[in-house]
Every structure is written in C-alpha cells, then in structure tokens.
Coordinates of C-alpha atoms and ligand atoms in Angstrom, one line a residue:
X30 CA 0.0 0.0 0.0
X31 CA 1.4 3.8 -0.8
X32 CA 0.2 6.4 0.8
X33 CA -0.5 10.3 -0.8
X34 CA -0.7 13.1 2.1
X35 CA -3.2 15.7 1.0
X36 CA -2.1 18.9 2.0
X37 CA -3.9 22.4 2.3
X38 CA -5.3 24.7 4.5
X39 CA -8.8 24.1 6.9
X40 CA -11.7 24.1 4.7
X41 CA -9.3 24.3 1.1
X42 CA -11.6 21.0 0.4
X43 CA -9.2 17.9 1.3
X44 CA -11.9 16.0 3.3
X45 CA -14.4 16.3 0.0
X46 CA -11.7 15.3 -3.0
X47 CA -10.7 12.2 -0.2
X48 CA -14.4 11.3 0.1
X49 CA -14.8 11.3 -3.8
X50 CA -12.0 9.6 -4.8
X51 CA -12.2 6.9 -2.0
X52 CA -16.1 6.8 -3.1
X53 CA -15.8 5.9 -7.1
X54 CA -12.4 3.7 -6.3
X55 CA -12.6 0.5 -3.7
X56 CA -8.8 0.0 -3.7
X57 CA -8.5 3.8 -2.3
X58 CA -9.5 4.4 1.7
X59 CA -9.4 7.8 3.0
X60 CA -8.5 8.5 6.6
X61 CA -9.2 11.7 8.5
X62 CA -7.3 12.3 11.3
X63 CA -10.2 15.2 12.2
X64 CA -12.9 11.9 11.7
X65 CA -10.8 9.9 13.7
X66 CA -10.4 12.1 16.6
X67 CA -14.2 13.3 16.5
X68 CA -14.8 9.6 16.5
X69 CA -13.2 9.2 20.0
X70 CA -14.5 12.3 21.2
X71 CA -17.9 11.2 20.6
X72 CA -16.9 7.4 22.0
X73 CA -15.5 8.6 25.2
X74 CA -12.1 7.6 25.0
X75 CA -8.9 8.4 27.0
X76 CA -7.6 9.5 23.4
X77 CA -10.6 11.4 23.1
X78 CA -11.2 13.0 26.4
X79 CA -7.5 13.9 26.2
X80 CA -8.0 15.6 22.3
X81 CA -11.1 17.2 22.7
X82 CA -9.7 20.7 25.1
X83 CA -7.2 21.5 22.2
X84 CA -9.4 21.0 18.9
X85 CA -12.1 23.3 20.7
X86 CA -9.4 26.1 20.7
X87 CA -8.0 25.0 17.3
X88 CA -4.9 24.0 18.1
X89 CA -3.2 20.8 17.8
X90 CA -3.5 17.6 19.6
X91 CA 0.0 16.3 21.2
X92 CA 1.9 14.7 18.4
X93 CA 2.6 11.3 20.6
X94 CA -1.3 11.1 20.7
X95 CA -2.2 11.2 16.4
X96 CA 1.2 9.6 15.3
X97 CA -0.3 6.4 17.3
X98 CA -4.0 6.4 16.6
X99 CA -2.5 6.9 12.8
X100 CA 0.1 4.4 13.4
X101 CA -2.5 1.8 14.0
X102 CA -5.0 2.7 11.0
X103 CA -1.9 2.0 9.0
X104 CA -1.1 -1.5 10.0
X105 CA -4.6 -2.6 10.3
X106 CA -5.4 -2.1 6.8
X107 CA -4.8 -5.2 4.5
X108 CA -6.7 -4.5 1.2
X109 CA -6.2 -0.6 0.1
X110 CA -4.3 -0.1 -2.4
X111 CA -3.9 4.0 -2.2
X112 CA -4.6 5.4 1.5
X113 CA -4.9 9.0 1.7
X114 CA -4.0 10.6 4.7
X115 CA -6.5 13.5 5.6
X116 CA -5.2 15.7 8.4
X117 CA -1.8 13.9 8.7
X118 CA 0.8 15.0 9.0
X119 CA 0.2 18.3 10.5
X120 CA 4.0 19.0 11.4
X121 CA 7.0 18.3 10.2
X122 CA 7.7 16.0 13.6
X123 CA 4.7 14.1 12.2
X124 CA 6.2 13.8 8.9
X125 CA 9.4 12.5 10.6
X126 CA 7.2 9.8 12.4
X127 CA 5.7 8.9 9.7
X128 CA 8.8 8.5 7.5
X129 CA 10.2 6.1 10.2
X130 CA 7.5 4.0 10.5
X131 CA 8.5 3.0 6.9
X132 CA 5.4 3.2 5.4
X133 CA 5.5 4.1 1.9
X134 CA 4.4 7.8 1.0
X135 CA 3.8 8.0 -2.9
X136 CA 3.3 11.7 -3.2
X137 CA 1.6 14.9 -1.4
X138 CA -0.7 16.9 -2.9
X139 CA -0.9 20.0 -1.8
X140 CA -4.7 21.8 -2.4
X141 CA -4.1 25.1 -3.0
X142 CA -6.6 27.7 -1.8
X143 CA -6.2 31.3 -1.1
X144 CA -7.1 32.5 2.5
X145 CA -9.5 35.2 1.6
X146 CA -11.8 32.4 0.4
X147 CA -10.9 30.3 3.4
X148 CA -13.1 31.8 5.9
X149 CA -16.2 31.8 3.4
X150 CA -16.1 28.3 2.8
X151 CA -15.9 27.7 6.5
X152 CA -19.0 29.1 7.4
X153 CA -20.9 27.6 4.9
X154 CA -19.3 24.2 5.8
X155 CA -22.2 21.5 7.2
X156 CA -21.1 17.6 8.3
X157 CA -23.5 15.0 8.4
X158 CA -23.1 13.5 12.4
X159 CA -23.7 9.6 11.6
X160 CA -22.0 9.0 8.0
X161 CA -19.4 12.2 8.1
X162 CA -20.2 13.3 4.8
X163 CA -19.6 16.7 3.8
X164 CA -21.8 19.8 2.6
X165 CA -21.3 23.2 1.6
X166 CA -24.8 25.8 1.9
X167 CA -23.7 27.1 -1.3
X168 CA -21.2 24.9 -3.1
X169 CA -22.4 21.7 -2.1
X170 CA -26.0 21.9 -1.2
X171 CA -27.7 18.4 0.0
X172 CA -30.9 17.7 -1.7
X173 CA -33.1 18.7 1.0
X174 CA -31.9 21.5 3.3
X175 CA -30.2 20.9 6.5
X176 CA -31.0 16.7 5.7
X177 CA -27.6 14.2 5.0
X178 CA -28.4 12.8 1.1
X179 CA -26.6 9.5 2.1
X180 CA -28.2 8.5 5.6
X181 CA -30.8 10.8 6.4
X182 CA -29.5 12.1 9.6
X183 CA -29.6 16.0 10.5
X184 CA -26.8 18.1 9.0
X185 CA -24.5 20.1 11.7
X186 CA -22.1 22.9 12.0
X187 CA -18.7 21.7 14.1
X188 CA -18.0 23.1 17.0
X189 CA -14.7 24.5 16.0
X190 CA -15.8 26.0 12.7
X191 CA -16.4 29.5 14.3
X192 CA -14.8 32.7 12.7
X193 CA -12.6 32.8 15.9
X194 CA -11.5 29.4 15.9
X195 CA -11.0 29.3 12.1
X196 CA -8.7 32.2 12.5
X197 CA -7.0 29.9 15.4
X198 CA -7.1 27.1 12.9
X199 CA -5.6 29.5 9.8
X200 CA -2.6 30.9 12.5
X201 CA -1.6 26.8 13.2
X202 CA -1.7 25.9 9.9
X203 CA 0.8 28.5 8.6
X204 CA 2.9 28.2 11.4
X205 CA 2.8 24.1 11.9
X206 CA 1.5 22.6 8.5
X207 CA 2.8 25.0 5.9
X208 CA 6.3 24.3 6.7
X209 CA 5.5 20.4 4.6
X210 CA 4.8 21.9 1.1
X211 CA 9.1 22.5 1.6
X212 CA 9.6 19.3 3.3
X213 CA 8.1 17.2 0.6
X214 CA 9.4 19.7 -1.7
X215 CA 12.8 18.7 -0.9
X216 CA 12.2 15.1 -1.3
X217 CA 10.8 15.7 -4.7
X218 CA 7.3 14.4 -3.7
X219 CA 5.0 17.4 -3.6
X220 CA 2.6 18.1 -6.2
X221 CA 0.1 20.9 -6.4
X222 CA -3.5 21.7 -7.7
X223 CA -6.0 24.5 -7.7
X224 CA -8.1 24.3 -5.2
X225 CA -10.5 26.4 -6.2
X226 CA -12.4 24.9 -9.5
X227 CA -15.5 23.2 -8.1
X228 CA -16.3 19.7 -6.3
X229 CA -16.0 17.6 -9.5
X230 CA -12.8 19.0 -10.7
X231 CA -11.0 19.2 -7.9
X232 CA -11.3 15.8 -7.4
X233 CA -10.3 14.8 -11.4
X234 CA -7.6 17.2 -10.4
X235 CA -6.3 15.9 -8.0
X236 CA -6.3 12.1 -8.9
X237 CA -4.5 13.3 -11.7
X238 CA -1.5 14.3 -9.6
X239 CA -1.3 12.0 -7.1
Ligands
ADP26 P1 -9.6 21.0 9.3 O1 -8.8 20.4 8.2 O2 -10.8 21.7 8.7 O3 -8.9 21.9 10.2 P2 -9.7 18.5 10.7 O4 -10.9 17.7 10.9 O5 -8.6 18.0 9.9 O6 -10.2 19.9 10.2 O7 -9.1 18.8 12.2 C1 -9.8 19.3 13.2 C2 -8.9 19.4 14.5 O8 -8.5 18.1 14.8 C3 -7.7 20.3 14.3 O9 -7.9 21.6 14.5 C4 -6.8 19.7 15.4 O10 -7.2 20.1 16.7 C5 -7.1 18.2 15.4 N1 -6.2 17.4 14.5 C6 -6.6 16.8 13.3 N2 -5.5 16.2 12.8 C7 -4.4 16.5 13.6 C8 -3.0 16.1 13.6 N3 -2.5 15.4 12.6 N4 -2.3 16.6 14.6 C9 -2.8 17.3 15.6 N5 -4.1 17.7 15.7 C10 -4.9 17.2 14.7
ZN27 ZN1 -25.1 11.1 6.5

C-alpha cells in the first residue's frame, strides 16, 4: 500500500476530494485524522477526552497522541491499495514519524486555496453527524436542506468551525503545517492543484496528480 498526504489549508476541500476519490475507487480508503479524533471524542475515549480541550481552541492535539492512533489505521489495513492521509501530518515532527515507520508515501498533494476564500467556505461548511459526509450551503447543497443525502440524519455545524477558531485554525496551519509543502518539496514528492475549480474538478484534479 502507498500512501498520498493531502495537504492544504482548513476548509481548502481535502476532506471532500478524499471522500470522492475513495467513493468511485474501492482500492483507495481515506482516513481523516479530524474523523478519527471526532470519533473518539464522541466514543469517550482516554484519546478522546485527552483531544477534545485543544481542537475546541483549534490547536493541535499532542503529536505522541495522532502519530499512534494513525500508526494503528496503518497497520490494520490489509486490502487498500492507495490510503490518503487527511489531516496527517500536520508537522513536520509528524512527517518524521511517519517517514520512520517505513510506510510508503507515494506523493503529497498539496490543495491550493487562497485565505481570503478560506473563511467563506468555512462558514458555509455542514457535516453529516452519523456518516461524516460533507456539505457546503452554497457549493455543495444536500438535496433537502439541512437533511444528510446519504443516511438521512440532521446536517450540523462543528464546533470548532467558528470565525474565531478558524482564524486559530488558519494561525496553526501556517505556522505548523505549511512548513510540509518544503519538506516534501525537498524530497521531490510534492505536487500541487487549484483548489478552487469546483467539487468535481478538484477531485479529477487531484487524482491526476497523485
Ligand atoms: P480542518 O482540516 O478543517 O482543520 P480537521 O478535521 O482535519 O479539520 O481537524 C480538526 C482538528 O483536529 C484540528 O484543529 C486539530 O485540533 C485536530 N487534528 C486533526 N489532525 C491532527 C493532527 N495530525 N495533529 C494534531 N491535531 C490534529
Ligand atoms: Zn449522513
């Protein structure tokens, strides 16, 4: 199995282009380290209890914490082909962790989307509780307002998708995750894409580069 890091800013659309491309392809899985951590919030776990003080405030959980939980959705999975990695790494200590685990990173795609258009796309941003999938009140309506297409269940707004923890979320992401676009750079793996073409295209778009 290889695996392609996407890359790119809260809300530049990772989580969507993952979902798509895992959704039309069985031999590709998407993991979201967000989806994972919500997951344990929601379960009650000590991972959970311990994560859920800093995503509230936007900042990072403690690397030791993800690089496991990641760590073991790696080794567990015995049929993909392709797993992107949605939300990891976040740092470049990640990246290091990640890089001596040996697993096998193909490429990483960075999703290119200018921060004026960030904040926008933030607030229109609506997650389906039960099935995680992804809307957008503008972009990426659901059928029947405020309803999940897939499951049915009631469409929410995260709790950490406020203008003042988005900013929060912006501040960590220059300062912690941008600092990868040069670290893959160097190692000749990065690969870039507009971010800003639509749903459908940014996902053709992307599978094209990774
Ligand atoms: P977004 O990409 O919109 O910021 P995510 O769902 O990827 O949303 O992440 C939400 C929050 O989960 C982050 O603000 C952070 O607190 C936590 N988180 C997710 N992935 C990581 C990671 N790799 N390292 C540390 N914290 C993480
Ligand atoms: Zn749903």
């Amino acid at each position: 199995m290889e695996i392609v890091i996407l890359l790119g800013a809260p809300g530049s659309g990772k989580g969507t282009i993952a979902s798509r491309l895992a959704g039309e392809d069985p031999a590709v899985r998407h993991v979201s380290s967000g989806d994972l951590l919500r997951g344990a919030i929601a379960a009650g776990t000590p991972a959970g209890v311990e994560a859920k003080a800093y995503m509230d405030k936007g900042q990072l959980v403690p690397d030791a914490l993800v690089v496991a939980m990641i760590g073991d959705v790696i080794a567990a999975e015995k049929t993909a082909e392709t797993m992107l990695l949605d939300g990891f790494p976040r740092n470049v200590a990640q990246a290091e962790a990640l890089e001596r685990s040996g697993a096998k990173v193909r490429s990483a795609v960075l999703v290119d989307v200018p921060d004026e258009i960030i904040a926008d796309r933030i607030a229109g941003r609506r997650t389906c509780p039960k099935c995680k999938a992804g809307y957008h009140v503008k972009a990426l309506p659901p059928k029947v307002e405020g309803i999940c297409d897939k499951c049915g269940a009631a469409l929410t707004v995260r709790k950490d998708d406020n203008p003042e923890t988005v900013r929060d979320r912006l501040v960590v992401y220059h300062r912690e995750t941008e600092p990868l676009v040069a670290y893959y750079e160097a190692k000749g793996l990065l690969r870039r894409i507009d971010g800003d073409q639509g749903p459908v295209r940014n996902a053709a778009a992307f599978k094209a580069a990774m």
